[in-house]
Amino acid sequence: MGIIVGLPKTGGSEKELQLHFGQVVHQQEEVRAPFLPAEWYPQSGVQLTWPHAATDWGDMLEEVEVCFTEIAREIACREQLLIVTPEPQRVAARIAPVVRMENVTFFRCDTNDTWARDHGAITLMDTNGPSLLDFTFNGWGLKFASDRDNRITRQAFEAGHLQGRYINRLGFVLEGGSVESDGMGTLLTTSECLLSANRNGEMNRVEIETYLRSVFHLQRVLWLDHGYLAGDDTDSHIDTLARFCSPDTIAYVQCTDPEDEHYGSLARMEKQLQEFRTLEGKPYRLLALPMADAVREEGERLPATYANFLILNGAVLYPTYRQPHNDRKAGEVLQEAFPGREIIGIDCCPLIRQHGSLHCVTMQYPRGVISALRGSEDKK
């Protein structure tokens, strides 16, 4: 089974790949660029923005760094890893015993927090190479400080850690976790997040969709109007609810317990997903991920979700929550979605204590963005 990595027909040139999960087969078909690649598009590397004592992780730094180190280990054995941190020497000393350091580059930079998915660049691909779109990150609608995080992409580009064409889109608020691309010109998102008054409140739904279609060279936007997770700070990011696994497959969180507070909203989300059609007019292949059992801290339910997985070259990393039955079931569903990739669970219980998970702390970059030649500089 292969995945066609397509480019929306908006102008450009003619080249296409077919990915057979680890095997690349060149195929001659007419496609056009630029395009917003799907996450399974060949990657040059992944960014992690590392926790430190001045972040919200300060009182649990040791615990969360265990989780980050495991994520770093799995990334660096497959592709390049860019670690953004104000403390490169300390972090290097911590991870060196278990991480393949020849694939790690450090960028010394001040940070507010660690959510690379939302302050990282969103990459467009074109025949001339990648373009790095730098949107404003405003702390998920002005909820948290974000001034330092909002400068990371520009500084990383200027320092040479991110290659490509820098495009300033700071006039628009957008987080990477709020959008999903199928690589074929379809964007999946949620109205709850993108229509938030504290993001781009002066724009209505039509105006926002028009903007997204123009900037990302899309054929269409699919809006999910239902679905949420208790304890979520992001106003229902799509990467907590439903994810493209191929152009015709969506994995989504399903709640089967009528007594669970999420049951009604997720049932309505499921119905809407069933009504969506691919660009060819066919129903999507829908794969249901289990709803994690409630995880609470100080009486608050935390947003544990199996949809927050990361696709890598040849592998998928997914969060686990010390729930053997649910953790195993989620892994089985992802193996069905990605039959030729290694499926690796990582204990993300520390991450959800700050209301995020595995996908939230990572940002993948397509080929050509992170250079393999820079080594582990900027450590001193």
Coordinates of C-alpha atoms in Angstrom, one line a residue:
M1 CA 0.0 0.0 0.0
G2 CA 1.4 3.4 -0.9
I3 CA 0.7 7.0 -0.1
I4 CA 0.6 9.5 -2.8
V5 CA 2.3 12.7 -1.8
G6 CA 0.4 15.1 -4.0
L7 CA 0.6 18.8 -4.6
P8 CA -2.5 21.0 -5.0
K9 CA -3.2 22.2 -8.5
T10 CA -2.5 25.9 -8.1
G11 CA 0.4 26.5 -10.4
G12 CA 4.0 25.4 -10.6
S13 CA 5.8 22.3 -11.8
E14 CA 5.5 18.6 -12.3
K15 CA 6.9 16.1 -9.9
E16 CA 5.4 13.5 -7.6
L17 CA 6.5 10.8 -5.3
Q18 CA 4.8 7.7 -4.1
L19 CA 5.8 6.6 -0.6
H20 CA 5.6 2.9 0.2
F21 CA 6.3 3.4 3.9
G22 CA 10.1 3.4 3.9
Q23 CA 10.6 2.8 0.2
V24 CA 10.5 5.7 -2.2
V25 CA 9.3 5.1 -5.7
H26 CA 9.5 7.8 -8.3
Q27 CA 6.4 8.2 -10.4
Q28 CA 5.7 10.4 -13.3
E29 CA 2.5 12.3 -12.9
E30 CA 1.6 15.9 -13.4
V31 CA 1.3 17.8 -10.1
R32 CA 1.7 21.5 -9.2
A33 CA 3.4 23.5 -6.5
P34 CA 3.7 25.2 -4.0
F35 CA 1.9 22.9 -1.5
L36 CA 1.6 22.3 2.2
P37 CA 3.1 18.9 2.8
A38 CA 1.4 16.2 4.9
E39 CA 3.4 15.2 8.0
W40 CA 4.4 11.9 6.3
Y41 CA 6.3 13.8 3.6
P42 CA 10.0 13.1 3.8
Q43 CA 11.5 15.0 6.7
S44 CA 14.9 16.6 7.3
G45 CA 14.4 16.8 11.0
V46 CA 12.3 17.8 14.0
Q47 CA 12.5 20.7 16.4
L48 CA 12.2 20.3 20.2
T49 CA 12.2 23.4 22.4
W50 CA 13.6 22.1 25.6
P51 CA 12.2 22.7 29.1
H52 CA 14.2 24.7 31.7
A53 CA 13.7 25.9 35.3
A54 CA 12.1 29.2 34.2
T55 CA 9.3 27.5 32.3
D56 CA 6.1 26.1 33.7
W57 CA 8.0 22.8 34.1
G58 CA 10.2 24.3 36.8
D59 CA 8.7 22.2 39.6
M60 CA 8.8 19.0 37.7
L61 CA 11.9 19.5 35.5
E62 CA 13.5 16.1 36.1
E63 CA 10.3 14.2 35.3
V64 CA 9.6 16.0 32.1
E65 CA 13.2 15.9 30.9
V66 CA 13.0 12.1 31.1
C67 CA 10.1 12.3 28.6
F68 CA 11.8 14.8 26.3
T69 CA 15.0 12.7 26.3
E70 CA 13.1 9.7 25.2
I71 CA 11.5 11.7 22.4
A72 CA 14.9 13.1 21.4
R73 CA 16.4 9.6 21.3
E74 CA 13.7 8.3 18.9
I75 CA 14.0 11.3 16.6
A76 CA 17.8 11.4 16.5
C77 CA 18.2 7.8 15.5
R78 CA 16.1 8.5 12.4
E79 CA 16.7 12.1 11.3
Q80 CA 18.2 15.4 12.4
L81 CA 17.1 17.0 15.7
L82 CA 17.2 20.7 16.4
I83 CA 17.0 21.5 20.1
V84 CA 16.2 25.1 21.0
T85 CA 17.3 26.0 24.5
P86 CA 18.9 28.8 26.5
E87 CA 21.1 26.0 28.2
P88 CA 22.6 24.0 25.3
Q89 CA 25.6 22.7 27.4
R90 CA 23.4 21.5 30.2
V91 CA 21.0 19.7 27.9
A92 CA 23.8 18.2 25.8
A93 CA 25.3 16.7 29.0
R94 CA 22.0 15.2 30.0
I95 CA 21.0 13.6 26.7
A96 CA 24.5 12.5 25.4
P97 CA 24.5 9.1 27.1
V98 CA 21.4 7.9 25.2
V99 CA 20.9 10.2 22.2
R100 CA 22.7 9.9 18.8
M101 CA 24.5 13.3 19.2
E102 CA 25.9 13.4 15.7
N103 CA 22.3 14.1 14.6
V104 CA 21.7 16.8 17.1
T105 CA 22.1 20.6 16.6
F106 CA 21.6 23.0 19.5
F107 CA 20.3 26.6 19.0
R108 CA 20.9 28.8 22.0
C109 CA 17.8 30.9 22.4
D110 CA 15.7 32.4 25.1
T111 CA 12.2 30.7 25.4
N112 CA 9.0 31.1 27.4
D113 CA 8.0 27.5 27.1
T114 CA 8.3 24.3 25.1
W115 CA 5.4 24.0 22.6
A116 CA 7.4 23.9 19.3
R117 CA 4.3 22.7 17.4
D118 CA 2.7 26.1 17.9
H119 CA 5.7 28.5 17.7
G120 CA 7.6 26.7 15.0
A121 CA 7.6 27.6 11.3
I122 CA 5.0 26.0 9.0
T123 CA 6.7 24.9 5.9
L124 CA 5.5 25.1 2.3
M125 CA 7.3 23.2 -0.4
D126 CA 7.9 24.4 -3.9
T127 CA 10.1 23.5 -6.9
N128 CA 12.6 26.1 -5.6
G129 CA 12.7 24.4 -2.1
P130 CA 11.0 25.1 1.2
S131 CA 9.4 28.3 2.4
L132 CA 9.2 28.9 6.2
L133 CA 6.0 30.7 7.1
D134 CA 6.3 32.6 10.4
F135 CA 2.9 33.2 12.0
T136 CA 2.3 35.0 15.2
F137 CA 2.0 32.8 18.3
N138 CA 0.1 34.6 21.0
G139 CA -0.1 32.0 23.8
W140 CA -3.3 30.3 22.5
G141 CA -5.4 33.5 22.4
L142 CA -3.4 35.6 25.0
K143 CA -3.6 33.0 27.7
F144 CA 0.1 32.8 28.4
A145 CA 3.3 34.8 27.8
S146 CA 4.7 34.1 24.4
D147 CA 7.0 37.0 23.5
R148 CA 10.2 34.9 23.4
D149 CA 8.7 31.9 21.8
N150 CA 7.2 34.1 19.1
R151 CA 10.7 35.2 18.0
I152 CA 12.3 31.7 17.8
T153 CA 11.5 31.0 14.1
R154 CA 13.0 34.2 12.9
Q155 CA 16.1 33.9 15.1
A156 CA 16.6 30.2 14.1
F157 CA 16.4 31.2 10.4
E158 CA 18.8 34.1 10.8
A159 CA 21.3 31.8 12.7
G160 CA 21.2 29.4 9.7
H161 CA 19.5 26.5 11.6
L162 CA 16.5 26.6 9.3
Q163 CA 17.1 26.7 5.6
G164 CA 14.7 28.0 3.0
R165 CA 12.9 31.2 2.2
Y166 CA 11.7 33.1 5.3
I167 CA 8.2 34.5 4.8
N168 CA 6.8 36.9 7.4
R169 CA 3.2 36.1 8.2
L170 CA 3.2 37.7 11.6
G171 CA 0.0 39.7 10.8
F172 CA -2.0 36.5 11.3
V173 CA -2.2 34.3 14.5
L174 CA -1.9 30.6 13.7
E175 CA -0.5 27.6 15.6
G176 CA 0.8 24.5 13.9
G177 CA -1.4 22.3 16.1
S178 CA -4.5 23.9 14.7
V179 CA -4.1 22.7 11.1
E180 CA -3.8 19.3 9.4
S181 CA -2.7 18.9 5.8
D182 CA -3.3 15.9 3.5
G183 CA -0.6 17.1 1.2
M184 CA -3.2 17.2 -1.7
G185 CA -4.7 20.6 -1.0
T186 CA -7.1 19.8 1.8
L187 CA -6.7 21.4 5.2
L188 CA -8.5 20.0 8.3
T189 CA -9.1 22.4 11.2
T190 CA -11.6 23.3 14.0
S191 CA -13.9 26.3 14.1
E192 CA -13.5 26.6 17.9
C193 CA -9.8 27.4 17.5
L194 CA -9.5 29.3 14.3
L195 CA -12.6 31.5 15.0
S196 CA -11.4 32.3 18.5
A197 CA -11.9 36.0 19.3
N198 CA -8.5 36.4 20.8
R199 CA -6.6 35.2 17.7
N200 CA -7.9 36.8 14.5
G201 CA -11.2 38.2 16.0
E202 CA -11.5 40.9 13.3
M203 CA -12.0 38.2 10.6
N204 CA -15.0 36.0 10.1
R205 CA -15.0 32.4 8.9
V206 CA -15.2 33.2 5.2
E207 CA -12.3 35.7 5.5
I208 CA -10.1 33.2 7.5
E209 CA -10.8 30.4 5.0
T210 CA -10.0 32.7 2.1
Y211 CA -6.7 33.7 3.8
L212 CA -5.8 30.1 4.4
R213 CA -6.6 28.9 0.9
S214 CA -4.5 31.7 -0.5
V215 CA -1.4 31.4 1.8
F216 CA -1.3 27.6 1.7
H217 CA -2.4 27.1 -1.9
L218 CA -5.3 25.0 -0.9
Q219 CA -8.2 23.5 -2.8
R220 CA -10.5 23.5 0.3
V221 CA -10.8 23.7 4.1
L222 CA -12.7 21.1 6.1
W223 CA -14.0 22.6 9.4
L224 CA -14.8 20.4 12.4
D225 CA -17.5 22.2 14.4
H226 CA -17.6 19.7 17.3
G227 CA -15.1 18.0 19.6
Y228 CA -13.1 19.2 22.6
L229 CA -11.0 17.8 25.5
A230 CA -11.4 18.9 29.1
G231 CA -8.3 20.7 30.3
D232 CA -7.3 21.8 26.8
D233 CA -5.8 25.3 26.7
T234 CA -5.7 25.4 22.9
D235 CA -9.4 25.9 22.1
S236 CA -9.6 22.5 20.4
H237 CA -6.5 22.1 18.3
I238 CA -7.1 19.6 15.5
D239 CA -4.1 17.6 16.6
T240 CA -5.9 16.6 19.8
L241 CA -8.9 15.3 18.0
A242 CA -8.5 14.1 14.4
R243 CA -5.4 13.5 12.2
F244 CA -4.7 12.7 8.6
C245 CA -2.8 9.4 8.2
S246 CA -3.0 9.4 4.4
P247 CA -5.0 11.4 1.9
D248 CA -8.0 9.1 2.4
T249 CA -7.6 8.1 6.1
I250 CA -8.3 10.0 9.3
A251 CA -7.6 8.7 12.8
Y252 CA -9.8 10.3 15.4
V253 CA -10.7 10.1 19.1
Q254 CA -13.8 8.2 19.8
C255 CA -15.7 8.2 23.1
T256 CA -18.0 5.2 23.7
D257 CA -18.9 5.9 27.3
P258 CA -22.3 7.8 27.5
E259 CA -21.3 8.8 31.1
D260 CA -18.1 10.6 29.9
E261 CA -18.3 14.4 29.6
H262 CA -16.9 14.1 26.1
Y263 CA -19.4 11.7 24.7
G264 CA -21.9 14.1 23.1
S265 CA -19.4 16.4 21.5
L266 CA -17.1 13.6 20.2
A267 CA -20.2 11.7 18.8
R268 CA -21.1 14.9 16.9
M269 CA -17.5 15.2 15.7
E270 CA -17.6 11.6 14.5
K271 CA -20.8 12.2 12.6
Q272 CA -19.3 15.2 10.9
L273 CA -16.2 13.2 9.9
Q274 CA -18.4 10.5 8.4
E275 CA -20.0 13.2 6.3
F276 CA -16.7 14.5 4.9
R277 CA -15.6 13.4 1.5
T278 CA -12.1 13.1 -0.1
L279 CA -11.2 15.2 -3.1
E280 CA -12.4 12.2 -5.2
G281 CA -15.8 12.3 -3.5
K282 CA -15.4 9.2 -1.4
P283 CA -16.0 8.8 2.3
Y284 CA -12.8 8.9 4.4
R285 CA -11.5 5.7 5.9
L286 CA -12.0 6.5 9.6
L287 CA -9.9 4.8 12.3
A288 CA -11.2 5.3 15.9
L289 CA -8.6 5.9 18.6
P290 CA -9.7 5.0 22.1
M291 CA -10.6 7.8 24.6
A292 CA -8.1 7.7 27.4
D293 CA -9.5 7.1 30.8
A294 CA -9.7 10.3 32.9
V295 CA -6.4 11.6 34.2
R296 CA -6.9 14.2 37.0
E297 CA -4.6 16.5 38.9
E298 CA -6.0 18.5 41.8
G299 CA -9.5 17.7 40.7
E300 CA -8.9 18.9 37.1
R301 CA -9.2 16.5 34.1
L302 CA -6.1 16.6 31.9
P303 CA -6.3 16.5 28.1
A304 CA -4.9 13.0 27.5
T305 CA -5.3 12.1 23.8
Y306 CA -3.9 9.4 21.5
A307 CA -4.4 11.7 18.5
N308 CA -1.3 13.7 19.5
F309 CA 1.1 11.4 17.6
L310 CA 4.1 12.4 15.6
I311 CA 4.9 10.9 12.1
L312 CA 8.6 10.5 11.5
N313 CA 10.7 9.0 8.6
G314 CA 9.8 5.3 9.0
A315 CA 8.1 5.5 12.4
V316 CA 5.2 7.0 14.4
L317 CA 5.7 8.1 18.0
Y318 CA 2.6 8.2 20.0
P319 CA 1.8 9.2 23.6
T320 CA 0.9 6.6 26.3
Y321 CA -0.7 7.3 29.6
R322 CA 0.1 4.3 31.9
Q323 CA -3.2 2.7 30.8
P324 CA -2.1 -0.7 29.4
H325 CA -5.4 -1.5 27.6
N326 CA -5.9 1.9 26.0
D327 CA -2.2 2.4 25.3
R328 CA -2.1 -1.0 23.5
K329 CA -5.3 -0.3 21.5
A330 CA -4.1 3.0 20.4
G331 CA -0.8 1.4 19.1
E332 CA -2.8 -1.2 17.2
V333 CA -5.0 1.5 15.5
L334 CA -1.9 3.4 14.5
Q335 CA -0.2 0.2 13.2
E336 CA -3.3 -0.2 11.0
A337 CA -3.0 3.4 9.8
F338 CA 0.7 3.1 9.1
P339 CA 1.4 -0.6 8.3
G340 CA 5.0 -0.1 7.2
R341 CA 6.1 2.1 10.0
E342 CA 7.5 1.3 13.5
I343 CA 4.9 2.3 16.1
I344 CA 6.6 3.5 19.3
G345 CA 4.8 4.5 22.5
I346 CA 6.3 7.1 24.8
D347 CA 5.0 7.8 28.3
C348 CA 3.6 11.3 28.1
C349 CA 2.0 11.5 31.6
P350 CA 4.4 14.3 32.5
L351 CA 3.5 16.4 29.4
I352 CA -0.3 16.4 30.0
R353 CA 0.3 17.9 33.4
Q354 CA 0.9 21.1 31.4
H355 CA -2.0 20.4 29.1
G356 CA -0.2 19.1 26.1
S357 CA 1.3 15.9 24.7
L358 CA 3.8 14.5 22.2
H359 CA 2.8 16.2 19.0
C360 CA 2.5 19.5 20.8
V361 CA 6.2 19.6 21.8
T362 CA 7.5 18.8 18.4
M363 CA 7.6 20.4 14.9
Q364 CA 8.8 18.4 11.9
Y365 CA 10.5 20.1 9.0
P366 CA 10.4 18.6 5.4
R367 CA 13.6 17.8 3.6
G368 CA 15.9 20.7 2.9
V369 CA 15.0 22.7 6.0
I370 CA 17.4 21.3 8.7
S371 CA 20.9 20.7 7.4
A372 CA 22.8 17.6 8.4
L373 CA 26.1 19.5 8.1
R374 CA 25.8 21.8 11.1
G375 CA 26.5 19.1 13.7
S376 CA 26.1 19.9 17.4
E377 CA 27.3 23.5 17.4
D378 CA 26.0 26.2 19.6
K379 CA 26.6 24.0 22.7
K380 CA 29.0 26.3 24.5

